[in-house]
PDB file of C-alpha atoms in Angstrom:
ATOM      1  CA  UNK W   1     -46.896 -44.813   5.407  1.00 60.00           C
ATOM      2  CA  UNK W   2     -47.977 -42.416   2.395  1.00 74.00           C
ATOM      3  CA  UNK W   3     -45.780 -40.977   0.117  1.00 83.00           C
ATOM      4  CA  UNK W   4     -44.466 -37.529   0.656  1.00 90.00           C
ATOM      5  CA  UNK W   5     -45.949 -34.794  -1.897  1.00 93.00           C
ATOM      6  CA  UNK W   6     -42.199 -34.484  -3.505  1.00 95.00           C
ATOM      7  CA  UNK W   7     -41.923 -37.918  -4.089  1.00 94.00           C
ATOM      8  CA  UNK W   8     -45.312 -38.587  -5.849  1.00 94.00           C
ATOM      9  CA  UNK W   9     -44.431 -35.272  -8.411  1.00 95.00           C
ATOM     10  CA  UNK W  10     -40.514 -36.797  -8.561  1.00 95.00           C
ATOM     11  CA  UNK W  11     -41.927 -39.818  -9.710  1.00 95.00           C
ATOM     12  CA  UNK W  12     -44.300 -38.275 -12.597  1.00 95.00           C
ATOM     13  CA  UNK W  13     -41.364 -36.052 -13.727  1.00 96.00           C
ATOM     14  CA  UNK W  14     -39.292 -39.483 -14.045  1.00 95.00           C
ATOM     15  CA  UNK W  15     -42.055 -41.541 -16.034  1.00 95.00           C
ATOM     16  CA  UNK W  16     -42.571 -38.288 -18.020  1.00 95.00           C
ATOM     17  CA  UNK W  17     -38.979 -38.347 -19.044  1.00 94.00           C
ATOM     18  CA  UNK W  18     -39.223 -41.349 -20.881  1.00 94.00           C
ATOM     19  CA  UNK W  19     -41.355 -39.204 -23.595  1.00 94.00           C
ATOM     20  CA  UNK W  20     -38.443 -36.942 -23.898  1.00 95.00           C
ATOM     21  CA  UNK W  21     -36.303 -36.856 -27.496  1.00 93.00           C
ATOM     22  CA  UNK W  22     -33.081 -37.526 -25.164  1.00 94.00           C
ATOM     23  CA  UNK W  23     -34.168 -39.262 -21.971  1.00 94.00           C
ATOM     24  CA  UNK W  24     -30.583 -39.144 -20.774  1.00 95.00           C
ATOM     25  CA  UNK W  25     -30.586 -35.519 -20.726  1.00 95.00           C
ATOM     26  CA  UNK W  26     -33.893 -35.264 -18.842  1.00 95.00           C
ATOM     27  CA  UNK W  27     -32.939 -37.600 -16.265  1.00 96.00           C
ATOM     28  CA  UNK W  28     -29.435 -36.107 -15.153  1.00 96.00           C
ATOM     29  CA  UNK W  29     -31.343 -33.005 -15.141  1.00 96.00           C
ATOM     30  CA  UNK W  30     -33.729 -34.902 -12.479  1.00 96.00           C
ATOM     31  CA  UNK W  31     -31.348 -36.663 -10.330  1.00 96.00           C
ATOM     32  CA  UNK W  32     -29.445 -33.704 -10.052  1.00 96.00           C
ATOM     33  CA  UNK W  33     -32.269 -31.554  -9.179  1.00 97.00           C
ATOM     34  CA  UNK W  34     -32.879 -33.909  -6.593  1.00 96.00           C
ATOM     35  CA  UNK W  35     -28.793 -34.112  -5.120  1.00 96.00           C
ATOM     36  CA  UNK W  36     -28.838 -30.145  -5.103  1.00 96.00           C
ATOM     37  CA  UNK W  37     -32.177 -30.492  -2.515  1.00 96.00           C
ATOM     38  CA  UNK W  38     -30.831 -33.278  -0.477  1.00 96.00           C
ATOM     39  CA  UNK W  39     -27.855 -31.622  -0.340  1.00 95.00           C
ATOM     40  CA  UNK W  40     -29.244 -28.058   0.625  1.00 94.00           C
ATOM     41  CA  UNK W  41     -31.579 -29.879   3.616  1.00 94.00           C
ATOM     42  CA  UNK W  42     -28.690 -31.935   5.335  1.00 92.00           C
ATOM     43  CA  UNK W  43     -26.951 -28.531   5.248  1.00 90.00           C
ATOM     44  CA  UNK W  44     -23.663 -29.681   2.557  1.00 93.00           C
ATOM     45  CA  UNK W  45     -24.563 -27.088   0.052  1.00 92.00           C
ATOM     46  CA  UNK W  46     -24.137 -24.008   2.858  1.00 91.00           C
ATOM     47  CA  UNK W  47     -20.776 -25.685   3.221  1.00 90.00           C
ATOM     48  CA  UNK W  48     -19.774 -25.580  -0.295  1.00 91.00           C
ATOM     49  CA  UNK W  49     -21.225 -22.554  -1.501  1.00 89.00           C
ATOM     50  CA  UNK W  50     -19.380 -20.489   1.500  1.00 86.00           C
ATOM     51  CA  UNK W  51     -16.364 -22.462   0.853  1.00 87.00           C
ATOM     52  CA  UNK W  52     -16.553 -21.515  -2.801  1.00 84.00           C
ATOM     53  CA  UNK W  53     -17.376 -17.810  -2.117  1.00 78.00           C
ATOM     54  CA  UNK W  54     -14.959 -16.967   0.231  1.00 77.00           C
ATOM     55  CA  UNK W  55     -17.293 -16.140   3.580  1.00 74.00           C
ATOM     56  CA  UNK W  56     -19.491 -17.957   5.939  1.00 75.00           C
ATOM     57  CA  UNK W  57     -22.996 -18.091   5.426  1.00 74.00           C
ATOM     58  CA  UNK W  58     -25.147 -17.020   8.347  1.00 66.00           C
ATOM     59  CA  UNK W  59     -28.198 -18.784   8.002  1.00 75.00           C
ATOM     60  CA  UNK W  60     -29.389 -22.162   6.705  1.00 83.00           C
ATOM     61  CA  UNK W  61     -30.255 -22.364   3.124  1.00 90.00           C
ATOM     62  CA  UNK W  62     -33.971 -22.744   2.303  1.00 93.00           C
ATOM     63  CA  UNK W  63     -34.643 -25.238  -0.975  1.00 95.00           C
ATOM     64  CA  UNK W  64     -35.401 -22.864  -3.398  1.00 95.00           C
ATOM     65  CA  UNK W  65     -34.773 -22.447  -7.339  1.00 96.00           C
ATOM     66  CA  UNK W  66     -32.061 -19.608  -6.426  1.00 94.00           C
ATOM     67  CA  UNK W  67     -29.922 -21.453  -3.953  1.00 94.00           C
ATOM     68  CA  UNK W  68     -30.333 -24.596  -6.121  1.00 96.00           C
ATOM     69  CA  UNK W  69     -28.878 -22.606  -8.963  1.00 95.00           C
ATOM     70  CA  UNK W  70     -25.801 -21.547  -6.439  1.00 93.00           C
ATOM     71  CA  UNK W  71     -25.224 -25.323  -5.492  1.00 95.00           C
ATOM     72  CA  UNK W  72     -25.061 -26.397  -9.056  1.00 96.00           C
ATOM     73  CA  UNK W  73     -22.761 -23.552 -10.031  1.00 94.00           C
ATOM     74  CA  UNK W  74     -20.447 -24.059  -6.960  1.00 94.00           C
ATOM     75  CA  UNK W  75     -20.320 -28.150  -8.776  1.00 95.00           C
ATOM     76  CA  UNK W  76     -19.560 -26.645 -11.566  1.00 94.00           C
ATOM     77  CA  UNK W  77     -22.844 -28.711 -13.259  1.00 95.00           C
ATOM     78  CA  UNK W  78     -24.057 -27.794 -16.728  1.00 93.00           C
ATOM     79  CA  UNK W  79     -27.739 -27.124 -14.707  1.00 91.00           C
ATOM     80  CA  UNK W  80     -30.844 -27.027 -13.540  1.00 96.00           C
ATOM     81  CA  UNK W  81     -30.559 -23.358 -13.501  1.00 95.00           C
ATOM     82  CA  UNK W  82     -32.094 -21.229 -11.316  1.00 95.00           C
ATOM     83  CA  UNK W  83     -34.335 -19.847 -14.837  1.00 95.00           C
ATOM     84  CA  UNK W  84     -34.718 -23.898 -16.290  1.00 95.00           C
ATOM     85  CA  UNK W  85     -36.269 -24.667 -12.359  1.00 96.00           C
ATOM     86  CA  UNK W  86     -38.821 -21.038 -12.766  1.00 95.00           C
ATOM     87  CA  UNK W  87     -39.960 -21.885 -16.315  1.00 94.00           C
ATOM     88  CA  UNK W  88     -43.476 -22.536 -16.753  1.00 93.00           C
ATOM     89  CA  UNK W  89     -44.091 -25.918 -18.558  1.00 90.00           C
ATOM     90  CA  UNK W  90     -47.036 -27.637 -17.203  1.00 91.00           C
ATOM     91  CA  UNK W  91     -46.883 -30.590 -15.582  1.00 90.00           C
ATOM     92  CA  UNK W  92     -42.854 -30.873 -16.697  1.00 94.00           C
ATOM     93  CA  UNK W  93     -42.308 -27.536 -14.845  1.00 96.00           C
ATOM     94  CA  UNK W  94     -39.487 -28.245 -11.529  1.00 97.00           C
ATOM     95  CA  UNK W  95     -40.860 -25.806  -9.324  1.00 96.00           C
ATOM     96  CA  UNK W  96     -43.630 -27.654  -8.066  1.00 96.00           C
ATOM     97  CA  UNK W  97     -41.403 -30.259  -6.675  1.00 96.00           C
ATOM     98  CA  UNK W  98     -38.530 -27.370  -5.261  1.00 96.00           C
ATOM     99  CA  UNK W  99     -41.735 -26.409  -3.761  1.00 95.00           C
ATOM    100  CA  UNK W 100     -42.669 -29.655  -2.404  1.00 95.00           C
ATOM    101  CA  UNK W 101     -39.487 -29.725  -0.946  1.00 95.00           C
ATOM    102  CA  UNK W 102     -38.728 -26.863   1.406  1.00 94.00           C
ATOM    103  CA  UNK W 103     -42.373 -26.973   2.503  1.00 93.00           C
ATOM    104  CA  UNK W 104     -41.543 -30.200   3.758  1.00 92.00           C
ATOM    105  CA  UNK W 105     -37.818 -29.773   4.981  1.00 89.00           C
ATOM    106  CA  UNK W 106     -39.924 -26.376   6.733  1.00 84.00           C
ATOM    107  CA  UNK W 107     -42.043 -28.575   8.490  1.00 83.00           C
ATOM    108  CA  UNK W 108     -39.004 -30.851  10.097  1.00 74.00           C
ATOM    109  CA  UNK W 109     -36.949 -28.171  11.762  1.00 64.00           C
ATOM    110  CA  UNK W 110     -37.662 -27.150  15.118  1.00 55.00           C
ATOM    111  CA  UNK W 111     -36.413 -23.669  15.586  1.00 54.00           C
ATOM    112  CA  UNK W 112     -35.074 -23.002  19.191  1.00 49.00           C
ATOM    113  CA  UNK W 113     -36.634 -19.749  20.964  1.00 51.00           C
ATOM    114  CA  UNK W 114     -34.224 -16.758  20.781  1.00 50.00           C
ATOM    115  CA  UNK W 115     -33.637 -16.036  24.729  1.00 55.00           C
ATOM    116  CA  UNK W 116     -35.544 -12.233  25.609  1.00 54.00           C
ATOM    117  CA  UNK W 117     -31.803 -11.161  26.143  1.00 64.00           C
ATOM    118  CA  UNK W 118     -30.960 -11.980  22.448  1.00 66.00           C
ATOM    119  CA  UNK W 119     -33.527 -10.179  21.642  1.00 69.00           C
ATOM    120  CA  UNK W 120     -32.482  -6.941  23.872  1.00 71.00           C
ATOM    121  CA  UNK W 121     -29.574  -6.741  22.479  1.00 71.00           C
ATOM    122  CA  UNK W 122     -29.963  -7.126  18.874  1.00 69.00           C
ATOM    123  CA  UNK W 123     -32.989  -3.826  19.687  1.00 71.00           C
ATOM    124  CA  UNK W 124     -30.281  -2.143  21.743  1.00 72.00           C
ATOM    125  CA  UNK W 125     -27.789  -2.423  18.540  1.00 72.00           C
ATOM    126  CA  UNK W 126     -30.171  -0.081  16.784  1.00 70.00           C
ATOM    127  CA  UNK W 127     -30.147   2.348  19.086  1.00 78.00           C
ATOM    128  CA  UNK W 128     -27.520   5.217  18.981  1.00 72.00           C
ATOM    129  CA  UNK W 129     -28.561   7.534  22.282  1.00 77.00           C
ATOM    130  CA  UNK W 130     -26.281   5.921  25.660  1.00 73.00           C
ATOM    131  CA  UNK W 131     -29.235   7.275  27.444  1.00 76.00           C
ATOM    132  CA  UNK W 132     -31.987   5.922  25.442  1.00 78.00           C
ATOM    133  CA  UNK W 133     -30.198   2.655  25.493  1.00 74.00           C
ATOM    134  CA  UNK W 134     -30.359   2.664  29.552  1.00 76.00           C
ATOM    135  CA  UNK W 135     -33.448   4.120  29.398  1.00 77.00           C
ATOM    136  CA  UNK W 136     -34.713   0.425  27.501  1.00 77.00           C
ATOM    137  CA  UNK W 137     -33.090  -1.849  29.862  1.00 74.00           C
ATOM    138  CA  UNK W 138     -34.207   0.013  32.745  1.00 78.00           C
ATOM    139  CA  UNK W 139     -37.646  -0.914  31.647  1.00 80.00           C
ATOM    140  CA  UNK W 140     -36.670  -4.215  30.598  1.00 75.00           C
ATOM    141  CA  UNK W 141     -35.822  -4.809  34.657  1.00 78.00           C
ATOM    142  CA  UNK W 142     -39.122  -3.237  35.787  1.00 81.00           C
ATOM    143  CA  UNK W 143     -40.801  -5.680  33.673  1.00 79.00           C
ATOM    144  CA  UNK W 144     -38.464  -8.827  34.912  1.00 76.00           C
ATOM    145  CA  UNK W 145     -39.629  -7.419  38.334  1.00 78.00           C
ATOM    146  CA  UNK W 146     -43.125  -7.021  37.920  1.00 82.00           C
ATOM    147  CA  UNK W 147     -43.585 -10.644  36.107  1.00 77.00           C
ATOM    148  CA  UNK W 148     -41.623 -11.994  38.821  1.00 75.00           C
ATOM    149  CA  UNK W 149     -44.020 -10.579  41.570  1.00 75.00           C
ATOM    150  CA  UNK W 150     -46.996 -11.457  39.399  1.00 74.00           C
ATOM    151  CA  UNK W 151     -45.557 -15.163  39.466  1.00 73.00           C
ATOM    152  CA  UNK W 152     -44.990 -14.975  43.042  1.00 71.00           C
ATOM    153  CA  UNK W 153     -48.768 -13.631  43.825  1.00 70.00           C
ATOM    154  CA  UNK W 154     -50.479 -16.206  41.527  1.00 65.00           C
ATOM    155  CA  UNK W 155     -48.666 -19.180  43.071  1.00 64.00           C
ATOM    156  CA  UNK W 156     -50.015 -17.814  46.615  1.00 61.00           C
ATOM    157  CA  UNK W 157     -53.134 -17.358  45.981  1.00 63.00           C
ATOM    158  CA  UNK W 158     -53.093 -20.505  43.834  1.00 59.00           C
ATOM    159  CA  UNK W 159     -52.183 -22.306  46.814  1.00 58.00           C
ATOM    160  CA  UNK W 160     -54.903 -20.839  49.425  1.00 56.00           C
ATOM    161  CA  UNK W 161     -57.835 -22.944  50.534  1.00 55.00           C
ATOM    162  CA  UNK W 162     -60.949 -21.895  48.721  1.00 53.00           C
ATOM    163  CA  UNK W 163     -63.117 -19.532  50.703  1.00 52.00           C
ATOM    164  CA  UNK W 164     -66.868 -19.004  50.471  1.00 51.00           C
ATOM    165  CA  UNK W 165     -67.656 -15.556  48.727  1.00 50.00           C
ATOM    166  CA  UNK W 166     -70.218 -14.576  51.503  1.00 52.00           C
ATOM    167  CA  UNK W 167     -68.303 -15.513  54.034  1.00 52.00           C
ATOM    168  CA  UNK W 168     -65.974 -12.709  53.208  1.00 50.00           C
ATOM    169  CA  UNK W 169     -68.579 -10.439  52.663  1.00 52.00           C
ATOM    170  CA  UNK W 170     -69.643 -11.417  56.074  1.00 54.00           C
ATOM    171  CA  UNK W 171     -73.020 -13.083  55.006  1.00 49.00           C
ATOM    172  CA  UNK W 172     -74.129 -16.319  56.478  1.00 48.00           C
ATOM    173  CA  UNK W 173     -77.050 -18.547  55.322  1.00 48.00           C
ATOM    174  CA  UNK W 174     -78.725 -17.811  58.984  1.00 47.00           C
ATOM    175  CA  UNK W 175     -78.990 -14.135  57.548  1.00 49.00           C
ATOM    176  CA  UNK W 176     -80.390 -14.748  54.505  1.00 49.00           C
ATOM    177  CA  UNK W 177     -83.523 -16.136  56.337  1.00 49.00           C
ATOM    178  CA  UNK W 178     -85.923 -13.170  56.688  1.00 49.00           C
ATOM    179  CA  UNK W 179     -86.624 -14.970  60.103  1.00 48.00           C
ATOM    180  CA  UNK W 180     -82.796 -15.091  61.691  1.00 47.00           C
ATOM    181  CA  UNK W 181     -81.504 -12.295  64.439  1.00 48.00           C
ATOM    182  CA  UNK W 182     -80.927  -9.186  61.896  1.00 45.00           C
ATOM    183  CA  UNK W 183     -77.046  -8.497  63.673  1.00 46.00           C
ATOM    184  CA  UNK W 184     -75.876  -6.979  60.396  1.00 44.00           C
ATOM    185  CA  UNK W 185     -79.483  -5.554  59.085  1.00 50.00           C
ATOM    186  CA  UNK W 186     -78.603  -1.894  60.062  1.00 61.00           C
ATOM    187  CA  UNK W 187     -80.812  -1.140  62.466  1.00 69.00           C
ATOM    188  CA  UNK W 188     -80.569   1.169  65.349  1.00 74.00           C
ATOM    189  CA  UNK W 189     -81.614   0.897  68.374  1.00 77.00           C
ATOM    190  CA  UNK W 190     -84.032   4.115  67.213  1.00 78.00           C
ATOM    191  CA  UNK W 191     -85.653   1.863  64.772  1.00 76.00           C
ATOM    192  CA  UNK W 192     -86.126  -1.098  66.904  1.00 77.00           C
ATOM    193  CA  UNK W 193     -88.169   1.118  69.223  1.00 79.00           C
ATOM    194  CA  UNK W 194     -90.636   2.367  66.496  1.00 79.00           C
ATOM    195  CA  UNK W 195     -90.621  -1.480  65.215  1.00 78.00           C
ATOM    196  CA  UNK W 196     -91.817  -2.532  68.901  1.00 79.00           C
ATOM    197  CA  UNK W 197     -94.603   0.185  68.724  1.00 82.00           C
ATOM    198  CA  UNK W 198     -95.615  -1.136  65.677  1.00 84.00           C
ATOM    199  CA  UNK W 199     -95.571  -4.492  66.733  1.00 80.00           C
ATOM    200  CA  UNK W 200     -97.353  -3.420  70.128  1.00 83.00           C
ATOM    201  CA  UNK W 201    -100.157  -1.759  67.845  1.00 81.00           C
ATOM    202  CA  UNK W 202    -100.444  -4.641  65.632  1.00 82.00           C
ATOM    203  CA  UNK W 203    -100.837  -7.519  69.082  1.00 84.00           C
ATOM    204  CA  UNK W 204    -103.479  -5.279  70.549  1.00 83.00           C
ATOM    205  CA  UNK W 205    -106.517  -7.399  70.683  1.00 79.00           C
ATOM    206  CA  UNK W 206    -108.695  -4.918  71.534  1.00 80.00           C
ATOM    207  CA  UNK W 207    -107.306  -1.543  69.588  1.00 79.00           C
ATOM    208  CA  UNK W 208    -107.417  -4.099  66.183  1.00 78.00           C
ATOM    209  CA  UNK W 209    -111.415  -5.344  67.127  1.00 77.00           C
ATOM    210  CA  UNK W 210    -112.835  -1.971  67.730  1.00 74.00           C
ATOM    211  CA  UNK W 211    -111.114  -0.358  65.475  1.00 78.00           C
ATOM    212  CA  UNK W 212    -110.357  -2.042  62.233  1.00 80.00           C
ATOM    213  CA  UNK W 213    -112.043  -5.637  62.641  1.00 79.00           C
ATOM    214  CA  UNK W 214    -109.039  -7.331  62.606  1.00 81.00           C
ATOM    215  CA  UNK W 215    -107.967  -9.783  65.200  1.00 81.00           C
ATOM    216  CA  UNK W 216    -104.675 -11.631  66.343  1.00 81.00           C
ATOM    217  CA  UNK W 217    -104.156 -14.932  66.762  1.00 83.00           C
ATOM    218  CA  UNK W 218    -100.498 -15.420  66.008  1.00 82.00           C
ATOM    219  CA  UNK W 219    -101.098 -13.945  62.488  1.00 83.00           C
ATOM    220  CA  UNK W 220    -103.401 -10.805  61.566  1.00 78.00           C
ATOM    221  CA  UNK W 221    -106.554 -11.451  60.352  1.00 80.00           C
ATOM    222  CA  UNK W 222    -109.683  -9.902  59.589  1.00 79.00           C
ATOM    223  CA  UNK W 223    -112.267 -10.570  62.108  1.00 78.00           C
ATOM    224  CA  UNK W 224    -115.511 -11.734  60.088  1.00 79.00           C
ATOM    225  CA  UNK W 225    -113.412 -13.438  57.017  1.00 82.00           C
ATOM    226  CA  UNK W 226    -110.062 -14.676  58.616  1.00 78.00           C
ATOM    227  CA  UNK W 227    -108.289 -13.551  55.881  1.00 79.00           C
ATOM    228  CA  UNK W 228    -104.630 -12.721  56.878  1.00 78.00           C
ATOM    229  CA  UNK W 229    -103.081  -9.686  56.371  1.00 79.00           C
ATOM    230  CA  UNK W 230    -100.101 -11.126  58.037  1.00 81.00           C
ATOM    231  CA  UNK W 231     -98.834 -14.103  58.954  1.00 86.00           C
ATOM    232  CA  UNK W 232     -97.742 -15.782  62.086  1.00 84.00           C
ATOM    233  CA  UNK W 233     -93.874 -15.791  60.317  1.00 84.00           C
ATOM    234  CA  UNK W 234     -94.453 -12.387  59.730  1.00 82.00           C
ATOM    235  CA  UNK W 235     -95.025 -11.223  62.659  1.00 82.00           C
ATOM    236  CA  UNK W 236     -92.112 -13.104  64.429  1.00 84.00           C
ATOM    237  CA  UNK W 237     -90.039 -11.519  61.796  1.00 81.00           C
ATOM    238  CA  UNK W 238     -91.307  -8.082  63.138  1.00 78.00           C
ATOM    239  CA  UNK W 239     -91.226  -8.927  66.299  1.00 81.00           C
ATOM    240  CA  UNK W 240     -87.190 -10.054  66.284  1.00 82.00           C
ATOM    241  CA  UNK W 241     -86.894  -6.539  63.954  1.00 78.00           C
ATOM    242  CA  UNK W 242     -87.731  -4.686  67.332  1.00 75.00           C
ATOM    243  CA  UNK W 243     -86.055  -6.760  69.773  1.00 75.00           C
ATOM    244  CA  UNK W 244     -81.958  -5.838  70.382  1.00 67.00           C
ATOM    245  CA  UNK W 245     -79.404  -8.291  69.005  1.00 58.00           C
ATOM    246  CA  UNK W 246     -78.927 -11.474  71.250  1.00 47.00           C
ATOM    247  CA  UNK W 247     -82.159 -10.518  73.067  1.00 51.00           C
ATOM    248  CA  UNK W 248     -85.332 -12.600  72.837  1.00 48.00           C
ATOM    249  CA  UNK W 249     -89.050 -11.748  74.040  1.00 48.00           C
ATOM    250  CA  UNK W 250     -90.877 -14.194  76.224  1.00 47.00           C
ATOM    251  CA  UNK W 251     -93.836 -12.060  76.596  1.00 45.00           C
ATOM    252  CA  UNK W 252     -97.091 -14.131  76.309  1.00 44.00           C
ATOM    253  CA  UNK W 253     -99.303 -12.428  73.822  1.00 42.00           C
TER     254      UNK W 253
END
């Protein structure tokens, strides 16, 4: 397991105070530096400190050269002080290690959720107007509602079977082929009459010969090349265009 950041720069501070003129000195300062932040994270120093002042504190204390400076005054110890802890002094300054500290002790506590109602409230204390006060939960509510219904809506549709996109638009793969009945195409009956004149114009052996060299075989062609103008799918396509839903054609052409 590595060492914590705190420890690593507690232990340089400690082999640095063997350099010091009066070791002693430097290493009570140390280990009490270290009691004040042990004593501030498991939550003794808030106990002392409000016992000592006279009123209850209403948060936890974060590790920090202030509060450190209240602990050590509340033990009546000759220091660190909170400006001893600030100075700057290289790498024998104590900051870097209160740092180390809270950042770590930070990173430990899980802080419970206030409840929305909490919340509310503590809003509602800032606000003077009776009526503007009702006016805030009565909006409060509406929201309580409306997330509730949300809720509600999601975990029905969440729970319906999945259903095909074109089948509620009403579109089937039989429609999408150019060649299937045309029931939803639009047409009326108007336009499948001038589709079957067409069609009857277009089947007429004879009109197509004598008049524009085409002939019809099952597709349109021309007469001398065989190239198609249109072919036999075509044609049926046209020909079902004309023809009223449901009905088919049996004529022989």
């Amino acid at each position: 397991m590595s060492q914590k950041l705190s420890e690593i720069i507690f232990s340089n501070l400690l082999a640095d105070a063997e350099t010091f003129k009066r070791p002693k000195v430097r290493f009570d300062t140390l280990d009490r530096l270290k009691g004040a932040c042990d004593a501030i994270e498991s939550g003794k120093a808030k106990n002392l400190i409000a016992e000592k002042q006279g009123y209850r504190l209403a948060s936890e204390l974060a590790i920090t050269p202030s509060n450190i400076d209240r602990y050590v005054r509340a033990q009546k110890w000759s220091g660190p002080t909170r400006s001893t802890i600030e100075k700057n002094d290289g790498e024998r300054s104590l900051k870097p290690y209160v740092q180390a500290r809270e950042d770590e002790r930070a990173k430990t506590i899980i802080r419970s959720p206030r409840r929305p109602s909490q919340e509310l409230e503590n809003v509602l204390r800032e606000i003077n107007s009776i009526e503007a006060r009702q006016y805030v939960r009565g909006l409060h509510e509406q929201r309580k509602a409306a997330e509730a219904r949300y809720a509600a809506l999601k975990s029905g549709i969440e729970k319906m079977p999945a259903i095909s996109v074109e089948e509620i638009l009403g579109v089937s793969k039989a429609k999408k082929d150019p060649l299937a009945p045309q029931s939803s195409s639009g047409i009326n009956s108007a336009d499948r009459r001038s589709l079957g004149e067409i069609y009857e114009k277009l089947t007429d052996v004879l009109f197509l010969s004598k008049n524009f060299d085409l002939k019809f075989e099952g597709s349109l062609s021309h007469a001398k090349t065989s190239k198609r103008l249109l072919t036999k799918k075509e044609m049926e396509f046209l020909k079902r265009l004309s023809q009223p839903t449901g009905k088919s054609n049996n004529r022989n052409e």
